[in-house]
mmCIF file of C-alpha atoms in Angstrom:
data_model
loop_
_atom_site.group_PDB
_atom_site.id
_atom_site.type_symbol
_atom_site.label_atom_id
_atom_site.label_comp_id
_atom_site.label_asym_id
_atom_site.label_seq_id
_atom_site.Cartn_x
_atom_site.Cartn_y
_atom_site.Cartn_z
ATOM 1 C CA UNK L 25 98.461 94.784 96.652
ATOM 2 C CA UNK L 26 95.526 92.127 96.153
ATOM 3 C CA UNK L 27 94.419 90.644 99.397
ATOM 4 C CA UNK L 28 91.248 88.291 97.862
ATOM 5 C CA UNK L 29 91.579 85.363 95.235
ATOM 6 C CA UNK L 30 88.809 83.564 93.345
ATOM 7 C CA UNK L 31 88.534 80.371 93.166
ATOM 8 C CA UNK L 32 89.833 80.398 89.438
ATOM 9 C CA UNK L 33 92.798 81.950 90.013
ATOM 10 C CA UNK L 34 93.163 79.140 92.702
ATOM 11 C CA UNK L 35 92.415 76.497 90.385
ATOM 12 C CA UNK L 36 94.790 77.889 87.473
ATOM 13 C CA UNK L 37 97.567 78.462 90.116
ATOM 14 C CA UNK L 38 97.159 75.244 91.481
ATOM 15 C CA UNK L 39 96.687 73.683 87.489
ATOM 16 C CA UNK L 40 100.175 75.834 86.388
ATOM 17 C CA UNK L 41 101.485 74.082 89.533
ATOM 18 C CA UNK L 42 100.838 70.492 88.401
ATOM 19 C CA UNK L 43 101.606 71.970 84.756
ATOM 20 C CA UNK L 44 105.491 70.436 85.365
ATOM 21 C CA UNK L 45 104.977 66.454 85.898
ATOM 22 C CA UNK L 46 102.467 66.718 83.662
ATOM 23 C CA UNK L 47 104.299 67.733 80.885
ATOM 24 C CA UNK L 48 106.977 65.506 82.002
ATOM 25 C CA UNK L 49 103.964 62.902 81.796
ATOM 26 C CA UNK L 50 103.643 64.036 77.608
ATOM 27 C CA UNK L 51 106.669 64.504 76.288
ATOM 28 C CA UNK L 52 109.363 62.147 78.040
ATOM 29 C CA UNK L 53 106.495 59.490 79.166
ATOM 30 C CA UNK L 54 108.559 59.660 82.730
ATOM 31 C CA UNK L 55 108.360 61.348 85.958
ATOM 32 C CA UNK L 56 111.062 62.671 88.121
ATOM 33 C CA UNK L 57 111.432 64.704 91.568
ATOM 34 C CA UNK L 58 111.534 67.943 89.951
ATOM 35 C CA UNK L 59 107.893 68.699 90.659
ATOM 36 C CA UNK L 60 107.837 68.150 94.193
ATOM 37 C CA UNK L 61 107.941 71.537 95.539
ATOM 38 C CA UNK L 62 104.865 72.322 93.123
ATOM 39 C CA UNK L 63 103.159 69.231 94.304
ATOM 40 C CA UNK L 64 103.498 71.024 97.968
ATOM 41 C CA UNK L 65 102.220 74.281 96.773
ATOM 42 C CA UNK L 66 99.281 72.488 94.633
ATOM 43 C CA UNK L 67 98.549 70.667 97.775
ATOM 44 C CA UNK L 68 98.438 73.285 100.264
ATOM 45 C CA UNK L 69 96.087 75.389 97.837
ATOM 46 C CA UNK L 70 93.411 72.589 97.293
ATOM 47 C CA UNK L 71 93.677 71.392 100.968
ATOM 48 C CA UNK L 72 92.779 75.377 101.912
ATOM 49 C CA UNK L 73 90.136 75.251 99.439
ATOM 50 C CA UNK L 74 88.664 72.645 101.027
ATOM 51 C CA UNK L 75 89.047 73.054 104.754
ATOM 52 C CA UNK L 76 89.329 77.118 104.867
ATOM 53 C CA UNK L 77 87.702 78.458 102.615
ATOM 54 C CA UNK L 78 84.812 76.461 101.543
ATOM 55 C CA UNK L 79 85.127 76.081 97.685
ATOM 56 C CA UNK L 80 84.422 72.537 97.721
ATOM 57 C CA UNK L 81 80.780 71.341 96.414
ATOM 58 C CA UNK L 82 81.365 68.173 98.672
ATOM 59 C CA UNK L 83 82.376 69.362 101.966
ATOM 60 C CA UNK L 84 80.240 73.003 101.719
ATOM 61 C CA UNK L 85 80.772 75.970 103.219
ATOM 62 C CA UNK L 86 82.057 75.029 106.429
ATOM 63 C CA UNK L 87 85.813 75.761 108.155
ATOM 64 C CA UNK L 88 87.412 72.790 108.580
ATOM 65 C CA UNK L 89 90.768 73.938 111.379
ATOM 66 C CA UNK L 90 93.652 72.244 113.379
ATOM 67 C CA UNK L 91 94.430 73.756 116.891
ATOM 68 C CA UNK L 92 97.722 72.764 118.034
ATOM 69 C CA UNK L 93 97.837 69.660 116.257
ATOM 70 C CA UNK L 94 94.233 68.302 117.373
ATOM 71 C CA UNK L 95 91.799 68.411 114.316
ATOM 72 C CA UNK L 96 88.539 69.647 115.444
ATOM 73 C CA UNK L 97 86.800 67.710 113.097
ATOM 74 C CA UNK L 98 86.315 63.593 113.491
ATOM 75 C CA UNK L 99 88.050 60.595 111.649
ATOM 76 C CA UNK L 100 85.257 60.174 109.456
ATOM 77 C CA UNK L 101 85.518 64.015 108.534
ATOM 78 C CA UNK L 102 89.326 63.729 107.982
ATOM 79 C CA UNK L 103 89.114 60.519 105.638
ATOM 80 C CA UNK L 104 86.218 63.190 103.648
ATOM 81 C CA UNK L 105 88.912 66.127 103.277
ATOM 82 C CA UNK L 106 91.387 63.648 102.096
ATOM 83 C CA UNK L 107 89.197 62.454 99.634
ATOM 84 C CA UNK L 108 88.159 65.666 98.387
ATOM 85 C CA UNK L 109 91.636 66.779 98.423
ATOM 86 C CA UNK L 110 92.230 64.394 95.843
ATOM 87 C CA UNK L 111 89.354 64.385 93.817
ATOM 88 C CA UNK L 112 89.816 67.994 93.082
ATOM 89 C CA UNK L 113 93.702 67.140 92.529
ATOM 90 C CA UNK L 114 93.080 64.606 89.787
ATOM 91 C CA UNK L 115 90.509 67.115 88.488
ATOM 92 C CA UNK L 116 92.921 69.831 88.171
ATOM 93 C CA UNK L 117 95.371 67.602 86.631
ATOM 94 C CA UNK L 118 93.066 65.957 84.384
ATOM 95 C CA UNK L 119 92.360 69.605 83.212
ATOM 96 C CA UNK L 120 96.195 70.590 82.940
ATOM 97 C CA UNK L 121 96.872 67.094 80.631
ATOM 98 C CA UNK L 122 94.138 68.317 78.231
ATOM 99 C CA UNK L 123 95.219 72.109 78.161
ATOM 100 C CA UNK L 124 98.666 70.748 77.399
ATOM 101 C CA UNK L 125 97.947 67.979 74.666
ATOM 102 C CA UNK L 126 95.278 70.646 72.861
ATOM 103 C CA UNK L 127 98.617 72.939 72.765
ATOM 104 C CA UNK L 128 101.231 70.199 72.069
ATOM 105 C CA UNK L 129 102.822 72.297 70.214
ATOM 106 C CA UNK L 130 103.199 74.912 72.240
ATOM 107 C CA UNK L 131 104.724 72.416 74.745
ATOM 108 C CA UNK L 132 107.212 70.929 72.570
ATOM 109 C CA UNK L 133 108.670 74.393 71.385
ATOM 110 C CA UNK L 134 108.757 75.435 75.025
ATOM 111 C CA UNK L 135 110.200 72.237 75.898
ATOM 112 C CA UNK L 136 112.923 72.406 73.570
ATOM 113 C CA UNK L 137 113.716 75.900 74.833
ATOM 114 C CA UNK L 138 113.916 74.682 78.636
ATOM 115 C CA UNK L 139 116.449 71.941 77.538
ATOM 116 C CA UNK L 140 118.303 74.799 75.629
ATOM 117 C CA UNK L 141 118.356 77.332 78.133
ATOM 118 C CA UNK L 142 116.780 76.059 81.272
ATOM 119 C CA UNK L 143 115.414 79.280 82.031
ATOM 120 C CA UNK L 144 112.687 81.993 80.385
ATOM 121 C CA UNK L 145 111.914 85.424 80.615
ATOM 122 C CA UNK L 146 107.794 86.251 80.034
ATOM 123 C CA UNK L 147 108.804 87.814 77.570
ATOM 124 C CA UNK L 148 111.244 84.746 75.796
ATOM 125 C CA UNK L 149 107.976 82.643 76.017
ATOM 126 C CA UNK L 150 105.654 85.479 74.340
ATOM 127 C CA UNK L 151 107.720 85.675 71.655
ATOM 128 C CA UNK L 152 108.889 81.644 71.277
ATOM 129 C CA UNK L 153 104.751 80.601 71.180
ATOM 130 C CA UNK L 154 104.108 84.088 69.054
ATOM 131 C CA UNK L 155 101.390 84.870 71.919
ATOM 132 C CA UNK L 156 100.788 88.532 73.299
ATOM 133 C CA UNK L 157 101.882 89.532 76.530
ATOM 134 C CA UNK L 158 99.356 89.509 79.194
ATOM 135 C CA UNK L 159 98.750 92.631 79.977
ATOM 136 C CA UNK L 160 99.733 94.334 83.456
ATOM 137 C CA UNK L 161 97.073 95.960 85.809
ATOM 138 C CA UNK L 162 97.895 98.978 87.772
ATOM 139 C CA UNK L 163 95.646 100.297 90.368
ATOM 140 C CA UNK L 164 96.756 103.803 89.427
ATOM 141 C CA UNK L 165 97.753 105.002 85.948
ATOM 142 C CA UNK L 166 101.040 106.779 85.764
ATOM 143 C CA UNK L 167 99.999 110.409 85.972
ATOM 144 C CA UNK L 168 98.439 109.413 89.614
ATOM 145 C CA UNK L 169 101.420 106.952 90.280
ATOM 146 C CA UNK L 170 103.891 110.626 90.204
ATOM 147 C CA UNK L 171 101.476 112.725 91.901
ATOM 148 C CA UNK L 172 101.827 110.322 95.454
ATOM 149 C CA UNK L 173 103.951 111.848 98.091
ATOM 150 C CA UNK L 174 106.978 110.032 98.823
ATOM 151 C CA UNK L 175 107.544 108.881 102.264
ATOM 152 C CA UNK L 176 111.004 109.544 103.751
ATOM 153 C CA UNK L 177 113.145 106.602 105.022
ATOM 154 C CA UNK L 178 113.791 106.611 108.523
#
């Protein structure tokens, strides 16, 4: 199990997140309320960025926390996490739209498949946008992976 994330995998989960409306934004020039739960999740990434774990260059290094409801922070400070919040939104999605309209494409054959099929297996998209598969870490290699004892169910 992986207990620590960078920043960049932060910013490419939160980027992948916003990767929905924005392609919405490209190809049908419309938006709808399919993205909203990936809004949420974007949101609640870059807001912990900002007030938890200090990965943002205008707020620093400090914890920013809510007991019970009461900020512990002022009004001043809140109106500055908001702010930052959605700076480093419009970033990230700034950074998605370009990703996406370098590798139009891409988009539109994956597109096309969505509308056909609605959903994709990793390996349906490898082989629609003729990419290789990204490769899968394992702590262990397979030999070692054998050689654990198994633990009995109780």
């Amino acid at each position: 199990e992986k207990y620590i994330t960078t920043k960049e995998e932060m910013e490419a989960t939160v980027m992948s997140a916003l990767g929905g409306r924005v392609a919405e934004e490209i190809i049908f020039n419309a938006l709808t309320t399919g993205a909203y739960s990936d809004f949420q999740n974007a949101n609640r990434i870059v807001r912990n960025m900002v007030t938890k774990y200090g990965m943002s260059p205008e707020l620093g290094t400090i914890i920013y926390s809510q007991q019970y409801g009461d900020f512990e922070y002022s009004q001043k400070t809140a109106e500055k996490i908001d702010a930052e919040v959605q700076r480093l939104t419009d970033l990230y999605h700034r950074k998605t739209r370009e990703l996406l309209e370098a590798n139009r494409d891409k988009l539109e054959k994956l597109a096309e498949a969505l509308i056909a099929k609605e959903t994709l297996q990793a390996e349906e998209v490898y082989e629609l946008l003729n990419i290789a598969p990204r490769k899968m870490h394992n702590l262990l290699d397979k030999k070692e992976e054998k050689e654990l004892p198994v633990e009995a169910e109780e």
